[in-house]
Amino acid sequence: MSDRNIVPPRFFMFCVVVIATLLLVLYSSFLLHLSDHSFIPRSVLELVFVNNTSHDFKPSFKREQITPPPLNSQGSKVQPQRCQLSNSSQKSNSPTQMGKMACDTTLALLRVFMYDLPPEFHFGLLNWKETANQTWPDVNNPKLVPPYPGGLNLQHSVEYWLTLDLLSSNIAKVFRPCSAIRVQNASQANVVFVPFFSSLSYNQHSKIHGKEKVSINKMLQERLVQFLMGREEWKRSGGRDHVIVAHHPNSMVHARRKLGSSILVLADFGRYPSKIANIQKDIIAPYRHLVNTTPRAESASYEERSTLLYFQGTIYRKAGGAVRHELYYLLKDEKDVHFTFGSTRRNGIQQASQGMALSKFCLNIAGDTPSSNRLFDAIVSHCVPVIISDKIELPFEDVLDYSEFSLFIRASDAVRKGYLLNLLRSIKQEKWTKMWERLKNITQHFEYQYPSQPRDAVNMIWEEVAHKIPSLQLNLHRKNRYQRS
Ligand SMILES: *[C@@H]1O[C@H](CO)[C@@H](O)[C@H](O)[C@H]1NC(C)=O
Ligand SMILES: *[C@@H]1O[C@H](CO)[C@@H](O)[C@H](O)[C@H]1NC(C)=O
Ligand SMILES: *[C@@H]1O[C@H](CO)[C@@H](O)[C@H](O)[C@H]1NC(C)=O
Ligand SMILES: *[C@@H]1O[C@H](CO)[C@@H](O)[C@H](O)[C@H]1NC(C)=O
Ligand SMILES: *[C@@H]1O[C@H](CO)[C@@H](O)[C@H](O)[C@H]1NC(C)=O
Ligand SMILES: *[C@@H]1O[C@H](CO)[C@@H](O)[C@H](O)[C@H]1NC(C)=O
C-alpha cells in the first residue's frame, strides 16, 4: 500500500487532534488526582454508593416508549451446568444458604485467608480514615462502606468488590451467596487473598510528587513484595496459592515479576510475558461496565434497534489497534452504522448507553490492549458483540460459550471490503433474537455489586479461583515429594 492511500482527509486529522487533546486532558486529570471530579454521569457514580437494601441495581437510564418485548419461551438453551468441585459446593449457591446465618466454613466453595495489610494498601486509597488500630472499614452497614472513585477508575474496580465480599463473609447480617468465606487461619484456607487495590494505586498514585524519589504506587508495590516474601504463607507454596488482583494492564508493573507465581486476576494478558501470566494459572475478570445495564423488560427487540452496528471510541490506536483505522474507512458512510469518535466525557458514556441499547450489533475492536470495557458495555446493553480482537481472552470462558451470544471475526477478514456488513445483514431476525435472549440471561455474570449476588461477577470469579485449586494442589504435592523427607 502506498503512503498516499492512507493519508487521512483533513476532517480526520482534525478529529485526531481533538481526540489526542482530550486524551491528554483526561490523562493529566488522573495524574492530578482529579478523577473524583470526573466526567462521568452521576448515575454511574451512584452505583458505587452501595445500598444495603438494593440487591439489584435498578439503573436510572430509561428509554421512552419501548414496550417490553415478549419473552421468547423457545430460546430453550439451558444455562450451562457449573462444574462442581464437591458436593458441598452445590449447596453454596442455593438460596437457603443466603439466609440470616453467616456463611458456614464447611459449606463454602472456597476458604480464603486474607492478609490484614495496612489500610494504605486498600481502603486508605479511597481516603478512608481508620480509627485507632482498625484495619478494615465496618462493612456491616453497606451505607458506610467507602465508595470507590467513579469515572474510568470504575472499570478496574474488581479489587474492591472482591475485598468487600470477603470482609462481609463472616457477617450474618449481610445477605450473600456462600461461595467464598474468609478464614482466620491460613492453614485452613484454599487460597490466600492479597488485598492490594493495585489498579487504583496505579490510576491515582503513579506520579512522583515534590521530593519523593519513587511514586506511591511503586513504593506500595515494593513494600508488598517485601511483606509477602517474609510470610510463611508465601514460602509454603512459593506464592502459588496467592490471589493477586492486577486488573489495570499497567498495574503492578514493578512487582509482577516477583509475584508472578501467584494466581493473577487480570483484564487480559496483553502486557505480560506468558511465563508470568497465562490462562492455566490466572483468571480473566470482566471490566466493570460504564454504561447502565438495560433492564431485562426494557430491552429493545430486533425491530426496535434501528442501528445495525455501533462503535464509539477512539479510532487511532497503536499496535493491534490499526484495524480500527481501516474499519473506519470501510464503514463510516454506511447509513445504518454508527462509527464515530467518542469520548469518556459525560456525553460520551450517556450517548454510548443509548446508542448500544438501540443497536443490533456492537463492535469490539482491539485497542492498545486486546480487551476493553466496551465488550461489557455491549453485553449489559444486550447488543450482540462483534469481536474483532484475535488475541482477546474472555472472562469465564470455561463456563460460558461466547459464540451463543457474540460473533467472532478475524481481523484479516474484517478489513476485507464488504465482508463485515454482508455477514451482519445475513443474520436473520430469528438468529439474532436467540443471541439476544442469551445475552439477557448472562448479563448477571458481568455485574459487580455489594453485597454480591448468586452468579454475579464476584461469585463467578470465586468459582474460577476454585477451579484452579486441583492443579494447584497437584503442583504443590509434587513439589513436596522430596522436601518433606
Ligand atoms: C438506598 O435505600 C434507600 C432506602 O433505604 C432508598 O431510598 C435509596 O434510593 C437507595 N439508594 C440507592 C442508590 O439505591
Ligand atoms: C440497612 O441499613 C439500615 C441502617 O442504615 C438498617 O436499619 C436496615 O435494617 C438495613 N437493611 C437491611 C436489609 O439490612
Ligand atoms: C434464559 O433463562 C430462562 C430462565 O432461566 C430459561 O428458561 C431460558 O431457556 C434461557 N434462555 C436462554 C436463551 O438462555
Ligand atoms: C451430597 O450431599 C447430600 C446432602 O448433604 C447427601 O445426601 C449426599 O449423599 C451427598 N452426595 C455425595 C456424593 O457426597
Ligand atoms: C493498638 O494496638 C496496640 C497493640 O495491639 C495496643 O497496645 C494499643 O493500645 C492499641 N491502641 C488503641 C488506641 O486501641
Ligand atoms: C492454625 O491451624 C493450625 C492447624 O489447624 C494450628 O496448628 C495453628 O495453631 C493455628 N494457628 C492459629 C494462629 O490459630
Coordinates of C-alpha atoms and ligand atoms in Angstrom, one line a residue:
M1 CA 0.0 0.0 0.0
S2 CA 1.4 3.4 -0.9
D3 CA 1.5 6.2 1.6
R4 CA -0.8 8.2 -0.4
N5 CA -3.6 5.8 0.1
I6 CA -3.6 6.2 3.8
V7 CA -3.2 9.9 4.1
P8 CA -6.3 10.8 6.0
P9 CA -8.6 13.6 4.9
R10 CA -8.5 16.9 6.7
F11 CA -11.5 16.1 8.8
F12 CA -9.9 13.0 10.1
M13 CA -6.8 14.9 11.0
F14 CA -8.8 17.4 12.8
C15 CA -10.5 14.8 14.8
V16 CA -7.3 13.0 15.7
V17 CA -6.0 16.3 17.1
V18 CA -9.2 16.7 19.1
I19 CA -9.1 13.2 20.5
A20 CA -5.4 13.5 21.3
T21 CA -6.1 16.7 23.2
L22 CA -9.0 15.1 25.1
L23 CA -6.9 12.1 26.0
L24 CA -4.1 14.4 27.2
V25 CA -6.6 16.3 29.4
L26 CA -8.1 13.1 30.7
Y27 CA -4.8 11.6 31.4
S28 CA -3.5 14.6 33.3
S29 CA -6.6 14.8 35.3
F30 CA -5.9 11.3 36.6
L31 CA -2.4 12.2 37.4
L32 CA -3.5 15.3 39.2
H33 CA -5.9 13.1 41.3
L34 CA -8.8 15.0 39.9
S35 CA -10.5 11.8 38.8
D36 CA -13.0 12.2 41.6
H37 CA -14.3 15.2 39.8
S38 CA -14.8 13.0 36.9
F39 CA -16.6 13.5 33.6
I40 CA -18.8 10.5 34.3
P41 CA -22.6 10.9 34.7
R42 CA -23.8 10.8 38.3
S43 CA -25.7 7.7 37.7
V44 CA -22.5 5.8 37.1
L45 CA -21.0 7.2 40.3
E46 CA -24.1 6.3 42.3
L47 CA -23.7 2.7 41.5
V48 CA -20.7 2.5 43.9
F49 CA -22.6 4.0 46.7
V50 CA -23.9 0.7 47.7
N51 CA -27.1 0.3 49.5
N52 CA -28.0 -2.5 51.9
T53 CA -31.5 -2.7 50.6
S54 CA -30.7 -2.7 46.9
H55 CA -30.0 -6.3 45.9
D56 CA -30.5 -5.5 42.3
F57 CA -29.2 -2.4 40.6
K58 CA -32.0 -0.6 39.1
P59 CA -30.2 1.7 36.6
S60 CA -31.8 5.0 36.3
F61 CA -31.5 5.2 32.5
K62 CA -34.9 4.8 30.9
R63 CA -35.7 4.8 27.3
E64 CA -39.0 6.2 26.2
Q65 CA -41.9 4.3 24.6
I66 CA -40.3 0.9 24.4
T67 CA -42.7 -1.8 25.2
P68 CA -41.2 -4.8 26.9
P69 CA -40.6 -7.5 24.2
P70 CA -42.4 -10.8 24.8
L71 CA -40.2 -13.3 26.4
N72 CA -39.2 -15.9 24.0
S73 CA -40.0 -19.2 25.5
Q74 CA -38.5 -21.3 22.8
G75 CA -35.0 -20.0 23.5
S76 CA -34.6 -23.2 25.3
K77 CA -30.9 -23.3 25.6
V78 CA -30.3 -24.3 29.2
Q79 CA -27.9 -22.5 31.4
P80 CA -24.6 -24.4 31.4
Q81 CA -24.2 -26.5 34.5
R82 CA -21.3 -25.4 36.6
C83 CA -18.7 -28.0 37.1
Q84 CA -18.9 -28.5 40.9
L85 CA -15.8 -29.0 43.0
S86 CA -17.6 -31.0 45.6
N87 CA -20.9 -32.0 46.9
S88 CA -20.9 -29.2 49.4
S89 CA -20.4 -26.6 46.7
Q90 CA -23.7 -27.5 45.2
K91 CA -25.3 -26.0 48.2
S92 CA -23.2 -23.0 48.2
N93 CA -25.3 -21.0 45.8
S94 CA -28.7 -22.2 46.9
P95 CA -31.0 -19.6 48.4
T96 CA -31.2 -21.4 51.7
Q97 CA -27.5 -20.6 52.2
M98 CA -28.1 -16.9 51.6
G99 CA -30.2 -16.5 54.7
K100 CA -29.6 -14.9 58.0
M101 CA -26.7 -17.1 59.0
A102 CA -23.2 -16.1 58.1
C103 CA -21.6 -18.4 55.6
D104 CA -20.6 -21.7 57.1
T105 CA -17.0 -22.6 56.6
T106 CA -17.7 -26.2 55.8
L107 CA -20.3 -25.3 53.1
A108 CA -18.3 -22.6 51.3
L109 CA -16.9 -23.3 47.9
L110 CA -13.7 -21.6 48.8
R111 CA -11.9 -20.8 52.1
V112 CA -9.9 -17.7 51.8
F113 CA -7.3 -16.3 54.1
M114 CA -6.8 -12.5 53.6
Y115 CA -3.8 -10.6 54.9
D116 CA -4.5 -7.7 57.2
L117 CA -2.5 -5.4 55.1
P118 CA -2.4 -1.8 56.4
P119 CA -5.1 0.4 55.1
E120 CA -2.8 2.4 52.8
F121 CA -2.8 -0.7 50.5
H122 CA -6.6 -0.8 50.2
F123 CA -9.3 1.4 51.7
G124 CA -6.8 4.1 52.6
L125 CA -6.5 4.7 48.9
L126 CA -10.2 5.5 49.0
N127 CA -9.5 8.2 51.6
W128 CA -11.0 6.0 54.3
K129 CA -9.6 7.1 57.7
E130 CA -9.2 4.3 60.1
T131 CA -9.8 4.9 63.8
A132 CA -7.3 3.5 66.2
N133 CA -5.9 0.1 65.2
Q134 CA -8.7 -0.5 62.7
T135 CA -7.5 -2.3 59.5
W136 CA -10.9 -2.6 57.8
P137 CA -13.9 -0.5 57.5
D138 CA -17.1 -1.7 59.1
V139 CA -19.0 -3.4 56.3
N140 CA -21.9 -4.2 58.4
N141 CA -23.8 -1.3 57.1
P142 CA -23.2 -1.0 53.4
K143 CA -24.1 2.6 53.5
L144 CA -20.9 3.3 55.4
V145 CA -18.6 1.4 53.1
P146 CA -16.2 3.8 51.5
P147 CA -17.2 4.3 47.8
Y148 CA -14.8 3.5 45.0
P149 CA -14.0 6.5 42.9
G150 CA -16.0 6.8 39.7
G151 CA -15.0 7.6 36.2
L152 CA -12.7 5.3 34.3
N153 CA -11.3 4.0 37.6
L154 CA -14.5 2.0 38.0
Q155 CA -13.6 -0.2 35.1
H156 CA -10.9 -1.9 37.2
S157 CA -12.8 -1.9 40.5
V158 CA -12.8 -5.8 40.8
E159 CA -10.2 -5.5 43.6
Y160 CA -12.7 -3.5 45.7
W161 CA -15.7 -5.9 45.1
L162 CA -13.7 -9.0 46.0
T163 CA -12.3 -7.5 49.1
L164 CA -15.7 -6.3 50.3
D165 CA -17.2 -9.7 49.6
L166 CA -14.6 -11.4 51.8
L167 CA -15.0 -8.8 54.6
S168 CA -18.7 -9.4 54.6
S169 CA -18.5 -13.2 54.5
N170 CA -18.3 -13.5 58.3
I171 CA -21.2 -11.2 58.9
A172 CA -24.6 -12.7 59.4
K173 CA -26.4 -9.5 58.6
V174 CA -25.1 -9.3 55.0
F175 CA -27.1 -11.5 52.6
R176 CA -24.8 -13.0 50.1
P177 CA -24.1 -16.4 48.5
C178 CA -21.7 -18.6 50.3
S179 CA -19.1 -19.1 47.7
A180 CA -16.1 -17.7 49.4
I181 CA -15.6 -17.4 53.1
R182 CA -12.8 -15.7 54.9
V183 CA -11.0 -17.9 57.5
Q184 CA -8.7 -16.5 60.1
N185 CA -6.1 -19.3 60.0
A186 CA -4.2 -19.7 56.8
S187 CA -3.7 -23.4 57.3
Q188 CA -7.4 -23.9 56.8
A189 CA -7.6 -21.9 53.6
N190 CA -7.6 -23.0 50.0
V191 CA -6.1 -19.7 48.8
V192 CA -4.6 -16.5 50.3
F193 CA -6.0 -13.2 49.1
V194 CA -3.8 -10.2 48.8
P195 CA -6.0 -7.1 49.4
F196 CA -4.0 -4.5 47.4
F197 CA -6.0 -2.1 45.3
S198 CA -3.4 -2.1 42.6
S199 CA -5.4 -0.5 39.8
L200 CA -6.4 2.4 42.0
S201 CA -2.9 2.7 43.2
Y202 CA -1.8 2.9 39.5
N203 CA -4.5 5.3 38.5
Q204 CA -4.1 7.7 41.3
H205 CA -0.5 7.4 42.6
S206 CA 1.8 6.8 39.7
K207 CA 3.1 10.4 39.7
I208 CA 6.2 11.5 41.7
H209 CA 5.5 14.4 43.9
G210 CA 7.8 17.0 45.2
K211 CA 10.9 15.5 46.7
E212 CA 9.7 11.9 46.5
K213 CA 12.2 9.5 44.8
V214 CA 9.6 7.0 43.8
S215 CA 5.8 7.2 43.3
I216 CA 3.5 5.9 46.0
N217 CA 2.4 3.3 43.5
K218 CA 5.9 1.9 43.2
M219 CA 6.6 2.2 46.9
L220 CA 3.5 0.2 47.8
Q221 CA 4.4 -2.5 45.3
E222 CA 7.9 -2.7 46.7
R223 CA 6.6 -2.9 50.2
L224 CA 4.1 -5.6 49.2
V225 CA 6.9 -7.7 47.7
Q226 CA 8.9 -7.4 50.9
F227 CA 5.9 -8.2 53.0
L228 CA 5.0 -11.3 51.1
M229 CA 8.5 -12.7 50.8
G230 CA 8.7 -12.6 54.6
R231 CA 5.4 -14.5 55.2
E232 CA 5.2 -18.2 56.0
E233 CA 2.1 -18.4 53.8
W234 CA 4.0 -17.3 50.8
K235 CA 7.0 -19.5 51.4
R236 CA 4.8 -22.6 52.0
S237 CA 3.6 -22.5 48.4
G238 CA 6.1 -20.2 46.7
G239 CA 3.1 -17.9 46.3
R240 CA 1.2 -20.3 44.1
D241 CA -1.9 -20.3 46.2
H242 CA -2.0 -16.5 46.5
V243 CA -4.6 -14.5 44.6
I244 CA -3.4 -11.0 43.5
V245 CA -5.7 -8.6 41.6
A246 CA -3.9 -6.5 38.9
H247 CA -6.8 -5.6 36.6
H248 CA -5.5 -2.4 35.1
P249 CA -3.0 -3.5 32.4
N250 CA -0.4 -1.2 33.9
S251 CA -0.9 -2.0 37.5
M252 CA 1.8 -4.0 39.4
V253 CA 4.4 -3.4 36.8
H254 CA 7.1 -3.2 39.4
A255 CA 6.1 -6.3 41.3
R256 CA 4.7 -8.6 38.7
R257 CA 7.9 -10.5 38.0
K258 CA 8.5 -11.3 41.6
L259 CA 4.8 -12.2 42.3
G260 CA 4.2 -14.0 39.0
S261 CA 3.8 -17.4 40.6
S262 CA 0.5 -16.4 42.1
I263 CA -3.0 -16.6 40.7
L264 CA -3.4 -13.2 39.0
V265 CA -6.8 -11.6 38.3
L266 CA -6.3 -9.7 35.1
A267 CA -8.1 -7.9 32.3
D268 CA -6.0 -9.6 29.6
F269 CA -2.6 -11.0 29.0
G270 CA -1.6 -8.3 26.5
R271 CA 1.2 -6.8 28.6
Y272 CA 2.5 -9.9 30.3
P273 CA 5.1 -12.4 29.2
S274 CA 3.3 -15.8 29.1
K275 CA 5.6 -17.2 31.8
I276 CA 4.2 -14.7 34.2
A277 CA 0.6 -14.8 33.2
N278 CA -1.3 -17.4 31.3
I279 CA -4.7 -19.0 31.2
Q280 CA -3.6 -22.1 33.0
K281 CA -3.0 -20.4 36.3
D282 CA -4.6 -17.0 36.0
I283 CA -8.1 -15.5 35.8
I284 CA -9.6 -13.1 33.4
A285 CA -12.1 -10.8 35.1
P286 CA -14.6 -8.6 33.3
Y287 CA -14.2 -4.8 33.3
R288 CA -16.9 -3.1 35.3
H289 CA -19.2 -1.8 32.6
L290 CA -19.5 2.0 32.3
V291 CA -22.9 2.2 30.6
N292 CA -26.1 1.4 32.6
T293 CA -27.5 -2.1 32.4
T294 CA -30.6 -2.3 30.3
P295 CA -33.3 -3.8 32.4
R296 CA -34.5 -7.1 31.0
A297 CA -38.0 -6.0 30.5
E298 CA -37.0 -2.8 28.7
S299 CA -34.5 -4.4 26.3
A300 CA -35.3 -3.3 22.8
S301 CA -36.1 -6.1 20.3
Y302 CA -34.8 -6.6 16.8
E303 CA -37.2 -4.2 15.1
E304 CA -36.7 -1.6 17.8
R305 CA -33.0 -1.5 17.3
S306 CA -32.6 0.9 14.4
T307 CA -28.8 0.8 14.2
L308 CA -27.3 -2.2 12.7
L309 CA -23.8 -1.8 14.0
Y310 CA -22.4 0.5 16.7
F311 CA -19.0 1.6 17.6
Q312 CA -17.9 4.7 19.5
G313 CA -14.4 5.0 20.6
T314 CA -11.0 6.4 19.8
I315 CA -10.2 5.5 16.3
Y316 CA -6.5 5.9 16.0
R317 CA -4.7 3.4 18.3
K318 CA -1.3 1.9 18.4
A319 CA -0.1 -1.6 17.5
G320 CA -3.0 -4.1 17.4
G321 CA -5.5 -1.2 17.0
A322 CA -4.6 -0.4 13.4
V323 CA -7.7 -2.4 12.3
R324 CA -9.9 0.3 13.8
H325 CA -8.5 2.8 11.4
E326 CA -9.1 0.6 8.4
L327 CA -12.7 -0.3 9.5
Y328 CA -13.5 3.4 10.0
Y329 CA -12.9 4.0 6.3
L330 CA -14.9 0.9 5.3
L331 CA -17.9 1.8 7.5
K332 CA -18.1 5.5 8.0
D333 CA -20.5 6.2 5.2
E334 CA -22.9 3.3 5.8
K335 CA -26.4 4.6 6.8
D336 CA -27.3 2.1 9.5
V337 CA -23.8 2.1 11.0
H338 CA -22.8 4.3 13.9
F339 CA -19.0 4.6 13.8
T340 CA -17.7 7.7 15.5
F341 CA -15.2 9.3 17.8
G342 CA -16.4 9.1 21.3
S343 CA -15.0 10.4 24.5
T344 CA -15.3 9.3 28.0
R345 CA -16.8 12.6 28.9
R346 CA -20.3 12.9 30.4
N347 CA -21.9 12.8 27.0
G348 CA -19.7 10.0 25.7
I349 CA -20.9 7.5 28.2
Q350 CA -24.5 8.6 28.0
Q351 CA -24.6 8.5 24.2
A352 CA -23.0 5.1 24.2
S353 CA -25.5 3.9 26.8
Q354 CA -28.4 4.9 24.5
G355 CA -26.7 4.0 21.3
M356 CA -25.8 0.5 22.3
A357 CA -29.2 -0.2 23.7
L358 CA -30.7 0.7 20.3
S359 CA -28.3 -1.2 18.2
K360 CA -28.4 -4.8 17.0
F361 CA -24.6 -5.3 16.9
C362 CA -21.8 -3.6 18.8
L363 CA -18.2 -3.7 17.6
N364 CA -15.4 -4.6 19.9
I365 CA -12.1 -3.9 18.2
A366 CA -8.7 -4.5 19.6
G367 CA -7.3 -1.3 21.0
D368 CA -3.9 -0.8 22.6
T369 CA -4.8 -3.8 24.7
P370 CA -6.7 -6.8 23.4
S371 CA -9.6 -6.2 25.9
S372 CA -11.7 -3.1 26.8
N373 CA -14.7 -2.3 28.8
R374 CA -16.7 -1.9 25.5
L375 CA -17.4 -5.6 25.3
F376 CA -19.1 -5.5 28.7
D377 CA -20.9 -2.3 27.9
A378 CA -22.3 -4.2 24.9
I379 CA -23.3 -7.2 26.9
V380 CA -25.3 -5.2 29.5
S381 CA -26.9 -3.3 26.7
H382 CA -27.9 -6.7 25.1
C383 CA -26.3 -5.6 21.9
V384 CA -24.7 -8.6 20.3
P385 CA -20.9 -8.1 20.5
V386 CA -18.9 -8.4 17.3
I387 CA -15.5 -9.2 18.5
I388 CA -12.5 -8.3 16.3
S389 CA -9.6 -9.0 18.5
D390 CA -7.6 -12.1 17.6
K391 CA -5.8 -12.2 20.9
I392 CA -8.7 -11.5 23.3
E393 CA -9.1 -13.6 26.4
L394 CA -12.6 -13.7 27.7
P395 CA -13.8 -14.0 31.3
F396 CA -15.4 -17.2 32.4
E397 CA -15.0 -18.9 29.1
D398 CA -14.7 -22.3 30.7
V399 CA -18.3 -21.8 31.7
L400 CA -19.8 -19.5 29.0
D401 CA -19.8 -20.3 25.3
Y402 CA -19.5 -16.8 23.9
S403 CA -20.4 -17.9 20.4
E404 CA -24.0 -18.3 21.7
F405 CA -24.3 -14.5 22.1
S406 CA -21.3 -13.0 20.2
L407 CA -19.8 -13.0 16.8
F408 CA -16.1 -13.5 16.3
I409 CA -14.4 -12.1 13.2
R410 CA -10.8 -12.4 12.4
A411 CA -9.1 -9.1 11.9
S412 CA -7.9 -10.2 8.4
D413 CA -11.5 -10.8 7.4
A414 CA -12.9 -7.8 9.0
V415 CA -10.9 -5.4 6.8
R416 CA -12.0 -7.1 3.6
K417 CA -14.3 -4.8 1.7
G418 CA -18.0 -5.6 2.3
Y419 CA -17.2 -8.7 4.4
L420 CA -18.4 -7.4 7.8
L421 CA -21.7 -5.8 6.7
N422 CA -22.6 -8.7 4.4
L423 CA -22.2 -11.0 7.3
L424 CA -24.2 -8.9 9.7
R425 CA -27.0 -8.3 7.2
S426 CA -27.2 -12.0 6.5
I427 CA -28.1 -12.8 10.1
K428 CA -31.8 -13.3 10.3
Q429 CA -34.1 -11.9 13.0
E430 CA -34.6 -15.3 14.5
K431 CA -30.9 -16.0 14.9
W432 CA -30.3 -12.5 16.3
T433 CA -33.2 -12.9 18.8
K434 CA -31.7 -16.1 20.1
M435 CA -28.5 -14.4 20.8
W436 CA -30.3 -11.5 22.4
E437 CA -32.2 -13.9 24.7
R438 CA -29.0 -15.5 25.7
L439 CA -27.4 -12.1 26.4
K440 CA -30.2 -11.2 28.7
N441 CA -29.6 -14.3 30.7
I442 CA -25.9 -13.9 31.0
T443 CA -25.8 -10.2 31.9
Q444 CA -25.9 -11.1 35.6
H445 CA -22.5 -12.7 35.3
F446 CA -20.9 -9.3 34.5
E447 CA -22.3 -7.3 37.4
Y448 CA -20.1 -6.3 40.3
Q449 CA -22.1 -5.5 43.4
Y450 CA -22.1 -5.4 47.1
P451 CA -23.5 -7.4 48.7
S452 CA -22.7 -9.9 46.0
Q453 CA -25.5 -11.9 44.3
P454 CA -25.6 -15.5 43.1
R455 CA -23.7 -15.9 39.8
D456 CA -22.7 -12.3 39.6
A457 CA -19.1 -11.3 38.6
V458 CA -17.8 -11.6 42.2
N459 CA -19.1 -15.1 42.6
M460 CA -18.1 -16.2 39.1
I461 CA -14.5 -15.1 39.9
W462 CA -14.5 -17.1 43.2
E463 CA -15.7 -20.1 41.2
E464 CA -12.9 -19.5 38.7
V465 CA -10.4 -19.4 41.6
A466 CA -11.9 -22.7 42.9
H467 CA -11.4 -24.3 39.5
K468 CA -7.7 -23.6 39.8
I469 CA -7.3 -25.5 43.1
P470 CA -7.0 -29.1 41.8
S471 CA -4.0 -28.2 39.6
L472 CA -2.5 -26.0 42.3
Q473 CA -2.7 -28.9 44.8
L474 CA -1.2 -31.3 42.3
N475 CA 1.8 -29.0 41.7
L476 CA 2.3 -28.4 45.4
H477 CA 2.1 -32.1 46.3
R478 CA 4.6 -32.9 43.6
K479 CA 6.9 -30.2 44.9
N480 CA 6.7 -31.7 48.4
R481 CA 7.8 -35.2 47.3
Y482 CA 11.4 -34.9 48.4
Q483 CA 11.2 -31.8 50.6
R484 CA 9.3 -33.5 53.4
S485 CA 11.6 -36.5 53.8
Ligands
LIG1 C1 -31.0 3.2 49.2 O1 -32.0 2.8 50.0 C2 -33.0 3.8 50.3 C3 -34.0 3.2 51.2 O2 -33.4 2.6 52.4 C4 -33.6 4.3 49.1 O3 -34.4 5.4 49.4 C5 -32.5 4.8 48.2 O4 -33.0 5.3 46.9 C6 -31.5 3.8 47.9 N1 -30.4 4.3 47.1 C7 -29.9 3.6 46.1 C8 -28.8 4.3 45.4 O5 -30.3 2.5 45.7
LIG2 C1 -30.0 -1.1 56.1 O1 -29.3 -0.2 57.0 C2 -30.2 0.4 57.9 C3 -29.3 1.3 58.8 O2 -28.7 2.2 58.0 C4 -30.9 -0.7 58.8 O3 -31.8 0.0 59.6 C5 -31.6 -1.6 57.9 O4 -32.2 -2.7 58.6 C6 -30.7 -2.2 56.9 N1 -31.4 -3.1 55.9 C7 -31.0 -4.4 55.7 C8 -31.9 -5.1 54.8 O5 -30.1 -4.9 56.2
LIG3 C1 -32.9 -17.9 29.9 O1 -33.2 -18.2 31.2 C2 -34.5 -18.7 31.4 C3 -34.8 -18.9 32.8 O2 -33.8 -19.5 33.5 C4 -34.6 -20.1 30.6 O3 -35.9 -20.6 30.7 C5 -34.3 -19.8 29.1 O4 -34.3 -21.0 28.4 C6 -33.0 -19.1 29.0 N1 -32.7 -18.7 27.6 C7 -31.6 -18.7 27.0 C8 -31.5 -18.4 25.6 O5 -30.5 -19.0 27.7
LIG4 C1 -24.3 -34.7 48.9 O1 -25.0 -34.1 50.0 C2 -26.2 -34.6 50.3 C3 -26.9 -33.8 51.3 O2 -25.9 -33.1 52.1 C4 -26.1 -36.1 50.7 O3 -27.3 -36.6 51.0 C5 -25.4 -36.8 49.5 O4 -25.2 -38.2 49.9 C6 -24.1 -36.2 49.1 N1 -23.6 -36.8 47.9 C7 -22.3 -37.2 47.8 C8 -21.9 -37.8 46.5 O5 -21.5 -37.0 48.7
LIG5 C1 -3.4 -0.6 69.3 O1 -2.8 -1.9 69.4 C2 -1.7 -1.9 70.3 C3 -1.1 -3.4 70.2 O2 -2.1 -4.3 69.9 C4 -2.1 -1.6 71.7 O3 -1.0 -1.6 72.6 C5 -2.8 -0.2 71.7 O4 -3.2 0.1 73.0 C6 -3.9 -0.1 70.7 N1 -4.4 1.2 70.6 C7 -5.6 1.6 70.7 C8 -6.0 3.0 70.6 O5 -6.5 0.7 70.8
LIG6 C1 -3.9 -22.7 62.6 O1 -4.3 -24.1 62.4 C2 -3.2 -25.0 62.7 C3 -3.7 -26.4 62.4 O2 -5.0 -26.5 62.4 C4 -2.8 -24.8 64.2 O3 -1.7 -25.7 64.4 C5 -2.4 -23.4 64.4 O4 -2.1 -23.2 65.8 C6 -3.5 -22.4 64.0 N1 -3.0 -21.1 64.1 C7 -3.6 -20.1 64.7 C8 -3.0 -18.8 64.8 O5 -4.7 -20.3 65.3

